[in-house]
XYZ file of C-alpha atoms in Angstrom:
724
model
C 20.342 -4.483 13.818
C 17.857 -6.826 15.433
C 15.476 -8.775 13.224
C 12.445 -7.253 14.936
C 13.383 -3.791 13.752
C 13.553 -2.243 17.226
C 16.922 -0.614 16.760
C 16.562 2.969 15.493
C 19.730 2.875 13.437
C 23.358 1.775 13.253
C 25.991 4.243 14.446
C 29.008 4.922 12.271
C 32.549 5.247 13.700
C 32.262 9.013 14.346
C 29.032 8.493 16.320
C 26.566 9.800 13.732
C 23.440 7.881 12.838
C 23.902 5.736 9.735
C 20.446 6.436 8.309
C 20.851 10.208 8.585
C 24.305 10.029 7.005
C 22.897 8.037 4.082
C 20.080 10.577 3.623
C 22.558 13.469 3.560
C 24.606 11.633 0.937
C 21.428 10.981 -1.059
C 20.572 14.692 -1.039
C 24.088 15.555 -2.187
C 23.847 13.065 -5.046
C 20.478 14.540 -6.081
C 22.154 17.948 -6.223
C 24.765 16.472 -8.552
C 22.014 15.010 -10.751
C 20.290 18.392 -10.897
C 23.554 20.038 -11.878
C 24.050 17.502 -14.673
C 20.510 18.138 -15.896
C 21.142 21.891 -15.891
C 24.359 21.355 -17.884
C 22.415 19.225 -20.378
C 19.853 21.990 -20.777
C 22.469 24.701 -21.314
C 24.416 22.518 -23.740
C 21.257 21.686 -25.681
C 20.317 25.377 -25.834
C 23.768 26.267 -27.084
C 23.715 23.488 -29.704
C 20.527 24.796 -31.333
C 21.145 28.484 -30.714
C 20.617 30.596 -33.897
C 24.087 32.241 -33.722
C 25.851 28.857 -33.698
C 23.618 27.532 -36.478
C 24.378 30.615 -38.589
C 28.093 30.268 -37.853
C 28.000 26.648 -39.025
C 26.516 27.758 -42.337
C 29.041 30.566 -42.810
C 32.119 28.670 -41.568
C 31.402 24.920 -41.905
C 34.916 23.887 -40.882
C 34.744 25.402 -37.384
C 31.008 25.863 -36.857
C 30.041 22.309 -37.783
C 32.919 20.967 -35.669
C 31.595 22.871 -32.643
C 28.086 21.606 -33.219
C 29.323 18.051 -33.643
C 31.298 18.248 -30.389
C 28.226 19.488 -28.518
C 26.055 16.813 -30.119
C 28.490 14.049 -29.121
C 28.567 15.373 -25.543
C 24.781 15.220 -25.430
C 24.203 11.869 -27.110
C 27.273 9.774 -26.300
C 26.640 7.160 -23.632
C 29.920 8.213 -22.032
C 28.710 11.800 -21.946
C 25.415 13.296 -20.845
C 23.291 10.496 -22.271
C 20.917 9.995 -25.180
C 17.707 11.390 -23.701
C 19.321 14.352 -21.936
C 18.535 16.581 -24.930
C 15.784 19.001 -23.995
C 15.356 21.845 -26.430
C 12.079 23.800 -26.552
C 11.328 22.675 -30.081
C 12.797 21.514 -33.353
C 15.619 19.038 -33.946
C 16.514 18.866 -30.226
C 13.242 17.204 -29.412
C 13.649 14.803 -32.337
C 17.107 13.737 -31.183
C 15.947 13.426 -27.569
C 13.053 11.207 -28.595
C 15.391 9.099 -30.722
C 17.685 8.598 -27.750
C 14.781 7.423 -25.613
C 13.638 4.989 -28.314
C 17.151 3.540 -28.547
C 17.021 2.820 -24.820
C 19.603 5.390 -23.717
C 19.105 7.037 -20.362
C 20.472 10.397 -19.312
C 23.454 10.655 -17.013
C 21.280 12.738 -14.684
C 18.780 9.893 -14.362
C 21.484 7.329 -13.656
C 23.034 9.531 -10.964
C 19.569 10.063 -9.484
C 19.138 6.293 -9.224
C 22.330 6.226 -7.149
C 20.621 8.660 -4.801
C 17.615 6.364 -4.676
C 19.880 3.445 -3.777
C 21.246 5.447 -0.840
C 17.745 6.439 0.234
C 16.552 2.823 0.186
C 19.500 1.817 2.354
C 18.655 4.608 4.828
C 15.010 3.576 5.055
C 15.906 -0.078 5.607
C 18.247 0.885 8.464
C 15.325 2.374 10.412
C 12.601 0.063 9.044
C 14.036 -3.367 8.164
C 10.491 -4.766 8.039
C 9.915 -2.833 4.792
C 12.309 -5.198 3.033
C 9.383 -7.642 3.043
C 7.067 -5.222 1.248
C 6.467 -6.509 -2.305
C 6.509 -3.077 -3.965
C 9.759 -2.004 -2.353
C 11.246 -5.449 -2.915
C 10.679 -5.357 -6.684
C 12.356 -1.979 -7.066
C 15.163 -2.867 -4.666
C 16.065 -5.917 -6.731
C 16.757 -3.694 -9.736
C 18.375 -0.861 -7.793
C 20.687 -2.846 -5.544
C 21.877 -5.139 -8.363
C 23.534 -2.240 -10.232
C 20.988 -2.540 -13.045
C 20.513 1.214 -13.367
C 18.786 1.122 -16.733
C 16.236 -1.400 -15.475
C 15.673 0.659 -12.331
C 15.045 3.826 -14.332
C 12.598 2.041 -16.626
C 10.874 0.448 -13.631
C 10.380 3.899 -12.103
C 8.941 5.237 -15.343
C 6.545 2.301 -15.484
C 5.415 2.936 -11.898
C 4.569 6.550 -12.576
C 2.849 5.888 -15.902
C 0.838 2.805 -14.942
C -2.174 3.438 -12.733
C -2.235 -0.272 -12.022
C 0.926 0.189 -9.936
C -1.044 1.727 -7.064
C 0.010 -0.823 -4.498
C 3.636 -0.775 -5.566
C 3.682 2.984 -4.971
C 2.084 2.483 -1.571
C 4.949 0.201 -0.634
C 7.370 2.967 -1.618
C 5.858 5.495 0.807
C 9.140 6.210 2.632
C 10.821 7.038 -0.664
C 8.170 9.297 -2.193
C 10.209 12.481 -1.835
C 13.182 10.887 -3.570
C 10.986 9.303 -6.247
C 9.366 12.639 -7.023
C 12.805 14.218 -7.416
C 13.901 11.436 -9.759
C 10.637 11.729 -11.668
C 11.447 15.374 -12.359
C 14.840 14.297 -13.670
C 13.212 11.631 -15.851
C 10.887 14.087 -17.595
C 11.491 14.349 -21.331
C 11.500 18.157 -21.203
C 12.608 20.589 -18.486
C 10.279 22.681 -16.371
C 10.989 26.412 -16.591
C 9.992 29.048 -14.114
C 9.242 32.662 -14.891
C 12.950 33.503 -15.081
C 13.646 30.852 -17.686
C 15.773 28.711 -15.374
C 15.462 24.956 -15.307
C 13.247 23.938 -12.394
C 13.965 20.555 -10.794
C 13.667 18.981 -7.378
C 15.695 20.911 -4.832
C 17.374 20.184 -1.569
C 14.399 21.200 0.542
C 10.712 20.375 0.031
C 9.874 23.959 -0.869
C 12.054 23.684 -3.965
C 10.211 20.689 -5.407
C 7.910 21.821 -8.235
C 5.875 18.638 -8.035
C 4.795 19.471 -4.500
C 3.484 22.976 -5.242
C -0.331 22.933 -5.368
C -2.103 24.976 -8.035
C -2.849 28.485 -6.887
C -6.317 29.950 -6.593
C -8.479 26.812 -6.675
C -11.833 27.923 -5.345
C -14.418 25.933 -3.450
C -17.038 26.609 -6.113
C -14.657 25.330 -8.787
C -13.954 22.174 -6.812
C -17.629 21.548 -6.174
C -18.401 21.796 -9.873
C -15.975 19.067 -10.860
C -17.212 15.573 -11.606
C -14.647 13.663 -9.560
C -15.439 13.257 -5.884
C -18.810 12.790 -4.235
C -20.245 12.507 -0.725
C -23.368 10.745 0.485
C -24.924 11.111 3.942
C -25.059 7.717 5.681
C -26.311 6.517 9.058
C -24.064 5.126 11.755
C -24.783 1.619 12.993
C -26.112 1.114 16.520
C -22.759 -0.364 17.534
C -20.863 2.647 16.152
C -23.152 5.100 17.914
C -22.089 3.584 21.236
C -18.478 4.660 20.621
C -19.073 8.118 19.102
C -18.117 10.846 21.589
C -20.919 12.919 23.131
C -18.536 15.583 24.486
C -15.957 17.484 22.478
C -12.296 16.653 23.253
C -9.158 15.935 21.287
C -9.022 12.216 22.118
C -12.796 11.996 21.648
C -12.475 13.303 18.095
C -9.620 10.862 17.378
C -11.677 7.944 18.695
C -14.500 9.012 16.364
C -12.050 8.816 13.464
C -10.970 5.340 14.578
C -14.605 4.189 14.516
C -14.962 5.436 10.919
C -11.585 4.296 9.602
C -12.782 1.033 8.069
C -14.652 2.112 4.935
C -13.858 5.674 3.851
C -16.290 7.871 5.783
C -15.861 11.272 7.431
C -17.783 12.754 10.364
C -19.175 16.270 10.805
C -20.338 17.342 14.269
C -21.907 20.401 15.936
C -20.338 21.296 19.287
C -21.825 23.816 21.706
C -18.800 25.477 23.281
C -18.380 26.827 26.818
C -19.550 30.251 25.583
C -22.776 28.790 24.152
C -21.687 29.262 20.496
C -22.236 26.328 18.140
C -19.094 25.398 16.210
C -18.356 22.625 13.719
C -15.739 19.863 13.645
C -14.772 17.824 10.556
C -13.058 14.502 11.330
C -11.363 12.594 8.494
C -9.591 9.195 8.586
C -6.740 8.055 6.407
C -6.100 4.722 4.697
C -5.754 1.475 6.627
C -2.715 -0.540 5.450
C -3.592 -3.844 3.856
C -7.328 -3.209 3.484
C -9.006 -2.021 0.273
C -11.195 1.018 -0.169
C -13.669 -0.545 -2.546
C -16.136 2.256 -3.051
C -14.373 5.295 -1.625
C -11.621 7.563 -2.876
C -9.406 6.934 0.141
C -7.299 4.683 -2.035
C -3.582 4.554 -2.605
C -3.564 6.896 -5.597
C -5.570 9.433 -3.641
C -3.102 9.159 -0.789
C -0.240 9.927 -3.163
C -2.069 12.886 -4.751
C -3.056 14.590 -1.505
C 0.444 15.825 -0.595
C 0.888 17.164 -4.124
C -2.282 19.148 -4.771
C -5.319 20.707 -3.132
C -7.284 19.534 -6.167
C -7.626 15.920 -5.011
C -10.832 13.845 -5.069
C -10.692 13.639 -1.278
C -10.782 17.418 -0.757
C -13.518 17.864 -3.359
C -15.639 15.216 -1.647
C -15.171 16.876 1.744
C -16.419 20.122 0.182
C -19.515 18.350 -1.101
C -20.144 16.872 2.361
C -19.894 20.291 4.043
C -22.233 21.802 1.470
C -24.792 19.081 2.160
C -24.426 19.451 5.934
C -25.455 23.092 5.764
C -22.765 24.891 7.758
C -23.644 28.606 7.785
C -21.282 31.084 6.152
C -18.757 32.546 8.573
C -19.089 29.704 11.127
C -16.078 28.536 13.143
C -14.665 25.267 11.808
C -12.053 22.845 13.184
C -10.457 20.252 10.889
C -9.019 17.103 12.512
C -7.597 14.208 10.506
C -5.324 11.168 10.598
C -2.862 10.182 7.883
C -4.223 10.916 4.441
C -7.266 12.609 6.026
C -5.066 15.097 7.872
C -3.212 15.935 4.662
C -6.467 16.470 2.764
C -7.780 18.812 5.467
C -4.521 20.753 5.540
C -4.828 21.172 1.782
C -8.419 22.307 2.203
C -7.303 25.008 4.634
C -5.052 26.416 1.877
C -8.045 27.260 -0.337
C -8.671 31.001 -0.097
C -12.349 30.917 -1.027
C -12.999 28.111 1.453
C -11.387 30.194 4.208
C -13.497 33.201 3.181
C -16.634 31.036 3.406
C -15.788 29.530 6.815
C -13.462 30.643 9.597
C -11.017 27.737 9.914
C -9.820 28.190 13.476
C -7.907 24.919 14.033
C -6.304 22.180 11.932
C -4.897 19.096 13.683
C -3.105 16.413 11.642
C -2.006 13.141 13.301
C 0.429 10.892 11.451
C 0.177 12.995 8.271
C 2.762 14.231 5.727
C 2.266 18.001 5.817
C 4.367 19.475 3.008
C 5.512 23.106 3.081
C 2.310 25.089 2.350
C 0.414 27.198 4.876
C -3.296 27.842 5.532
C -4.846 30.721 3.605
C -5.986 32.324 6.890
C -2.919 33.300 8.968
C -5.042 33.100 12.147
C -5.525 29.318 11.746
C -3.870 27.352 14.566
C -2.164 24.216 13.221
C -0.930 21.202 15.199
C 0.958 18.209 13.793
C 1.583 14.988 15.755
C 4.041 12.505 14.220
C 5.774 9.353 15.403
C 9.356 9.416 14.115
C 9.042 5.741 13.144
C 5.911 6.358 11.051
C 7.143 6.351 7.450
C 3.815 7.715 6.171
C 4.152 10.842 8.296
C 7.603 11.650 6.872
C 6.903 10.907 3.204
C 7.371 14.595 2.398
C 11.095 14.049 2.855
C 11.617 15.739 6.233
C 12.903 13.373 8.868
C 12.765 14.008 12.569
C 16.364 15.201 12.502
C 15.909 17.584 9.588
C 17.262 21.093 10.135
C 14.759 22.581 7.709
C 11.402 23.546 9.234
C 8.963 25.385 6.931
C 6.465 25.842 9.803
C 8.262 27.336 12.813
C 4.982 28.760 14.197
C 3.007 25.488 14.116
C 2.572 23.306 17.174
C 4.567 20.177 16.335
C 4.754 17.098 18.540
C 7.437 14.920 16.933
C 8.281 12.000 19.222
C 9.968 8.601 19.157
C 7.215 6.190 20.113
C 7.728 2.678 21.470
C 6.073 1.159 18.371
C 8.644 0.712 15.603
C 7.020 -1.843 13.307
C 5.280 -0.441 10.215
C 2.306 -0.286 9.582
C 1.483 -0.701 13.294
C 3.201 2.585 14.181
C 0.892 4.410 11.734
C -2.358 3.044 13.173
C -4.555 5.619 14.896
C -5.097 3.459 17.971
C -1.324 3.556 18.550
C -1.302 7.357 18.296
C -4.219 7.557 20.765
C -2.373 5.351 23.227
C 0.837 7.354 22.833
C -1.026 10.634 23.429
C -2.281 9.126 26.689
C 0.975 7.606 27.936
C 4.044 8.804 25.998
C 3.271 12.465 25.200
C 0.436 13.478 27.555
C 1.706 17.060 27.523
C 0.982 17.300 23.781
C -2.551 16.018 24.318
C -3.079 18.613 27.081
C -1.725 21.457 24.921
C -3.943 20.558 21.949
C -6.949 20.118 24.229
C -6.303 23.570 25.655
C -6.135 25.056 22.159
C -9.436 23.319 21.310
C -11.206 24.817 24.350
C -13.887 26.530 22.178
C -14.829 23.026 20.980
C -15.038 21.486 24.466
C -18.735 20.961 25.064
C -21.752 18.768 24.307
C -22.208 17.343 20.788
C -25.589 18.479 19.464
C -25.542 16.903 15.985
C -23.549 14.150 14.250
C -23.584 13.135 10.587
C -21.361 10.675 8.713
C -20.630 10.968 4.986
C -19.428 8.276 2.621
C -16.809 9.691 0.262
C -16.761 8.388 -3.296
C -14.698 8.844 -6.438
C -16.866 8.974 -9.551
C -13.951 8.921 -11.969
C -12.687 5.422 -11.240
C -14.364 2.030 -10.746
C -14.034 0.191 -7.426
C -10.827 -1.688 -6.797
C -11.019 -5.196 -8.205
C -13.774 -4.276 -10.689
C -15.448 -6.280 -12.132
C -14.153 -9.554 -10.636
C -14.522 -8.525 -6.980
C -17.672 -6.438 -7.445
C -20.227 -8.820 -5.974
C -22.897 -8.820 -3.233
C -21.771 -9.464 0.323
C -23.359 -10.589 3.580
C -22.177 -9.820 7.103
C -21.611 -12.858 9.350
C -20.986 -12.444 13.104
C -17.825 -13.985 14.551
C -16.003 -13.738 17.870
C -13.677 -11.206 16.221
C -16.602 -9.067 15.026
C -18.756 -9.072 11.881
C -17.076 -10.278 8.673
C -18.313 -9.613 5.137
C -18.443 -12.693 2.920
C -17.346 -13.538 0.361
C -13.958 -12.527 1.744
C -12.199 -10.625 -1.046
C -8.464 -10.715 -1.718
C -7.324 -7.796 -3.881
C -3.614 -8.544 -4.105
C -2.201 -11.976 -3.319
C 0.589 -14.291 -4.398
C 0.549 -18.073 -4.096
C 2.561 -21.222 -4.695
C 0.926 -24.659 -4.468
C 3.433 -27.481 -3.939
C 1.942 -30.802 -5.079
C 3.283 -34.107 -3.668
C 2.201 -37.654 -4.611
C 1.718 -39.489 -1.282
C 0.554 -42.846 -0.022
C -3.226 -43.165 -0.258
C -3.316 -45.069 3.039
C -1.308 -42.349 4.791
C -3.651 -39.687 3.404
C -6.727 -41.654 4.485
C -5.296 -41.959 7.998
C -5.099 -38.176 8.363
C -8.667 -37.483 7.238
C -11.425 -37.215 9.876
C -13.122 -40.414 11.041
C -16.068 -39.969 8.664
C -16.035 -42.930 6.270
C -17.263 -40.909 3.291
C -14.081 -38.792 3.127
C -11.796 -40.710 0.748
C -8.610 -39.389 -0.879
C -8.642 -39.048 -4.651
C -6.268 -41.429 -6.366
C -3.964 -40.571 -9.232
C -2.925 -44.071 -10.165
C -1.952 -45.715 -6.877
C -1.090 -42.494 -5.112
C -3.041 -39.654 -3.503
C -2.131 -35.991 -3.898
C -1.192 -33.679 -1.010
C -0.941 -29.915 -1.608
C 1.067 -27.476 0.524
C -0.355 -24.039 -0.328
C 1.682 -20.912 0.467
C -0.089 -17.548 0.279
C 1.087 -13.969 0.632
C -2.130 -11.954 1.052
C -1.035 -8.325 0.737
C -4.490 -6.736 0.663
C -7.801 -8.306 1.688
C -11.025 -7.444 3.471
C -9.714 -9.190 6.599
C -6.320 -7.498 6.412
C -2.881 -8.592 5.189
C -1.556 -11.946 6.329
C 0.505 -14.985 5.325
C -1.163 -18.396 5.021
C 0.301 -21.909 5.002
C -2.206 -24.706 4.343
C -1.792 -28.465 3.943
C -4.634 -30.247 2.146
C -5.433 -33.575 0.491
C -7.560 -34.079 -2.636
C -10.782 -35.939 -1.780
C -13.549 -37.498 -3.880
C -17.252 -36.708 -4.005
C -18.717 -37.139 -0.520
C -21.748 -39.095 -1.755
C -20.662 -40.942 -4.906
C -16.870 -41.299 -5.006
C -15.623 -42.503 -8.389
C -12.139 -43.340 -9.631
C -10.415 -40.444 -11.385
C -13.288 -38.098 -10.486
C -10.741 -35.284 -10.070
C -9.925 -35.368 -13.780
C -13.594 -35.205 -14.757
C -14.170 -32.359 -12.315
C -11.632 -30.181 -14.113
C -14.073 -30.019 -17.026
C -16.890 -28.749 -14.784
C -17.532 -25.268 -13.473
C -16.097 -24.732 -10.010
C -19.525 -24.418 -8.377
C -20.560 -27.803 -9.870
C -17.491 -29.748 -8.787
C -17.886 -32.658 -6.395
C -14.255 -33.274 -5.501
C -12.107 -30.802 -3.601
C -9.271 -30.350 -1.137
C -9.788 -31.204 2.518
C -7.696 -28.878 4.722
C -5.673 -30.901 7.263
C -3.670 -28.038 8.827
C -3.768 -24.274 8.448
C -1.425 -21.616 9.857
C -2.111 -17.874 9.479
C -0.376 -14.776 10.803
C -3.387 -12.765 12.044
C -6.068 -13.407 14.649
C -8.853 -12.220 12.361
C -7.862 -14.696 9.642
C -7.698 -17.497 12.239
C -11.197 -16.739 13.512
C -12.642 -16.539 9.996
C -11.032 -19.840 8.984
C -12.305 -21.653 12.070
C -15.791 -20.190 12.419
C -16.788 -19.602 8.778
C -14.838 -22.177 6.777
C -14.483 -24.933 9.397
C -10.712 -25.203 8.962
C -8.299 -26.088 11.830
C -6.446 -22.765 11.823
C -3.783 -21.663 14.275
C -1.972 -18.346 14.722
C 1.737 -18.302 13.929
C 4.494 -16.060 12.610
C 5.768 -16.429 9.057
C 7.466 -14.498 6.281
C 6.740 -15.120 2.599
C 8.280 -13.879 -0.643
C 6.342 -15.215 -3.636
C 6.503 -12.252 -6.004
C 8.791 -13.846 -8.573
C 10.201 -17.264 -9.436
C 12.201 -17.342 -6.214
C 10.151 -18.966 -3.424
C 11.148 -18.106 0.136
C 8.740 -18.939 2.994
C 9.939 -19.279 6.588
C 8.170 -19.815 9.891
C 10.185 -20.173 13.078
C 7.107 -21.109 15.080
C 6.316 -23.978 12.718
C 9.942 -24.926 12.116
C 9.177 -24.836 8.392
C 11.241 -23.542 5.481
C 10.325 -23.683 1.797
C 12.830 -22.224 -0.622
C 14.046 -22.637 -4.161
C 13.748 -21.275 -7.640
C 11.097 -22.199 -10.179
C 12.150 -22.999 -13.700
C 10.238 -22.242 -16.911
C 6.512 -22.870 -16.693
C 3.424 -23.109 -18.832
C 0.149 -21.209 -18.532
C -2.806 -22.951 -16.855
C -6.513 -22.142 -16.643
C -7.921 -20.118 -13.751
C -7.437 -21.947 -10.454
C -10.960 -22.106 -9.012
C -11.372 -24.844 -6.438
C -13.424 -26.285 -3.569
C -12.145 -26.456 0.015
C -13.581 -28.810 2.634
C -13.428 -28.420 6.396
C -15.136 -29.887 9.449
C -17.343 -28.245 12.047
C -18.445 -30.673 14.772
C -20.232 -33.503 12.901
C -20.716 -31.660 9.603
C -18.606 -30.956 6.526
C -18.150 -27.343 5.424
C -17.811 -26.683 1.683
C -16.207 -23.394 0.553
C -16.079 -22.149 -3.036
C -12.914 -20.258 -4.002
C -12.684 -18.296 -7.241
C -9.413 -16.826 -8.481
C -8.363 -14.461 -11.245
C -4.707 -14.344 -12.236
C -2.007 -15.846 -14.419
C -1.408 -19.324 -13.038
C 1.656 -21.219 -14.260
C 2.700 -24.865 -13.922
C 6.362 -25.599 -13.076
C 8.413 -28.641 -12.336
C 9.188 -28.848 -8.629
C 12.815 -29.978 -8.861
C 14.191 -26.607 -7.771
C 12.049 -26.255 -4.615
C 12.846 -27.906 -1.284
C 10.760 -28.259 1.902
C 12.597 -28.604 5.218
C 11.384 -29.149 8.779
C 13.365 -28.520 11.962
C 13.708 -31.442 14.328
C 11.499 -29.652 16.875
C 8.909 -28.435 14.358
C 5.486 -27.621 15.797
C 2.440 -29.857 15.528
C 0.039 -30.495 13.917
C 1.441 -29.358 10.562
C 4.844 -30.959 11.075
C 3.285 -34.256 12.163
C 1.042 -34.350 9.103
C 3.986 -33.645 6.783
C 6.046 -36.426 8.382
C 3.241 -38.963 8.210
C 2.766 -38.190 4.545
C 6.508 -38.609 3.989
C 7.067 -35.169 2.505
C 8.932 -33.465 5.370
C 12.121 -33.298 3.287
C 10.780 -34.026 -0.186
C 10.700 -32.054 -3.383
C 7.272 -31.457 -4.957
C 6.415 -33.237 -8.189
C 5.122 -29.941 -9.631
C 4.301 -26.400 -8.455
C 1.420 -24.111 -9.412
C 2.467 -20.488 -8.927
C 0.867 -17.088 -9.354
C 2.854 -14.008 -8.233
C -0.174 -11.683 -8.316
C -3.870 -12.515 -8.451
C -7.285 -11.757 -6.940
C -9.670 -14.209 -5.350
C -12.785 -14.410 -3.208
C -13.875 -17.120 -0.791
C -17.565 -17.716 -0.138
C -19.106 -18.466 3.218
C -18.834 -22.124 4.122
C -21.904 -24.223 3.296
C -22.608 -26.774 6.031
C -23.472 -30.233 4.679
C -24.970 -33.070 6.774
C -22.109 -35.487 6.296
């Protein structure tokens, strides 16, 4: 397997694909777990059955012995497990709850975790880049270390804690397996109308958690509080890219224009026959960017495959009601990712299909589930890249023999883009429809012939979720201003919704630090005794308004630009961040995205360069590597102590002026000794960062102390230009 992830899988000796073999084994192990759960249910029913209870009263010697044997089989840790008891009521529930309190887990749950371990291995064969995802990494550490009890409890915590949204998003490839394990982790069984235990089955159609509620009407959805839609105007720049003629790629390009902030588009198209028809175009989520004020968030993305009663579908209904589509009009639904799933769910609503004639549904890069539109005349097309883990989160891989939709038009192809999330981006799908699978684009265009014509009306709608506050509320709920850059407009302050950081602090020679500062005489390094302080900051920005990226920054503490005083840094710690005079001057900055490089250079005045790097800062183990820079930082942090919030001031230079940037952070910062962390540079390490580290004498040094925070939020203001 190559490190870039471009190998589709490892063959096994008999020629079969390793990932598919692991998935088959995982399904077999899930079947075993379901069988164990069914045995637990039957044993529990027999234990508390009235005939056996009566027999125990009449013949205590034999009846009580039988009950005791059944009870031991249910509760013994070498048997079916403490929390496997699932009786409808009475003492069975009491004993089951007691087992859970004592920390015992059912044998079914532990076997299911073995299935999860196999599934993780299969996903990492096809997508090794997901091993760097923080959510998957945390679960993998428990699962792959044979700590089954911890893995089970971690899964329970994920499903119960709404704050685990981003962790669940990192587990997208495993959602089908996680849902099956969740069913096995339930305290009580689910029964169908025949009284049988209902758990996750081999195929998606057997999974009770994926079956949407029946008979949800459009009027019922519209009356609910959650979900809202507000008509908004397109910007002049967006209007230049909105299609004026109906076509499949034109509709997808419209979705790409809207995919940045949770809007949908409704258009009138005058077809070749002169009839006006309507097209709804819905985007999905963009990896690594927040949906502050819309309901296209991670939780919504997880709910859409499971139910037609999601906030997304309800908001689309409100938008269509406001748009004023006449009853009985022809309607085409086209969506990408989460948007395609929501529109497919909407087509399953019987009252909605009685109100409008849904003629076409096209989903690109979307998990589709096993349900069908309410109107059998609806033509459905699904386009999926086999490397797109979002599109196969319903558990059906490209090689699956089970196809619940034999009459749908399905374009399932192996695209040249393997890296996730790039392979899920809509622009990649558009390019592949042009170059890799042009026949699929032609077929879908032919099916959409009634919608090939001039666009006569266009309206965008902002979707909102009334039930939940914006992400990052209240810390990141603040006014913003758009600033033009060469990479496009950027909203400032730049908000970081999920980041991890480690600041390595090195005492260095004050003369060496002064020699690296710009030629301006008023920039003087702060002294701590006879030494200055250099800080190597390592960031793992998993979600921000300028996208996900890794950041490596080298800075030196500097005094007040106008009135430098000895030990001013210590006095500044007692001031509010916005009133501080000292700060950190950024000497070198390396980032892993072009947008972050442009923002750092043009807004904050920092000498940023684009590089490649990998960072793992989610626990006490620090692991940051950059081949381009020739830099490695690794080690383990020891015990630490809590510190106040780490607000600070950053200084940069733009031509002959100093740029001052205010950074506010919110998280649990801890102070550690730096003895367990080591910085190493290759002999051919890249300038300027390597040169600065060598001149400061810290190219192979250990930090005096480390400030770490495995998860926090922050925002960086626009740089204020000062005449010095």
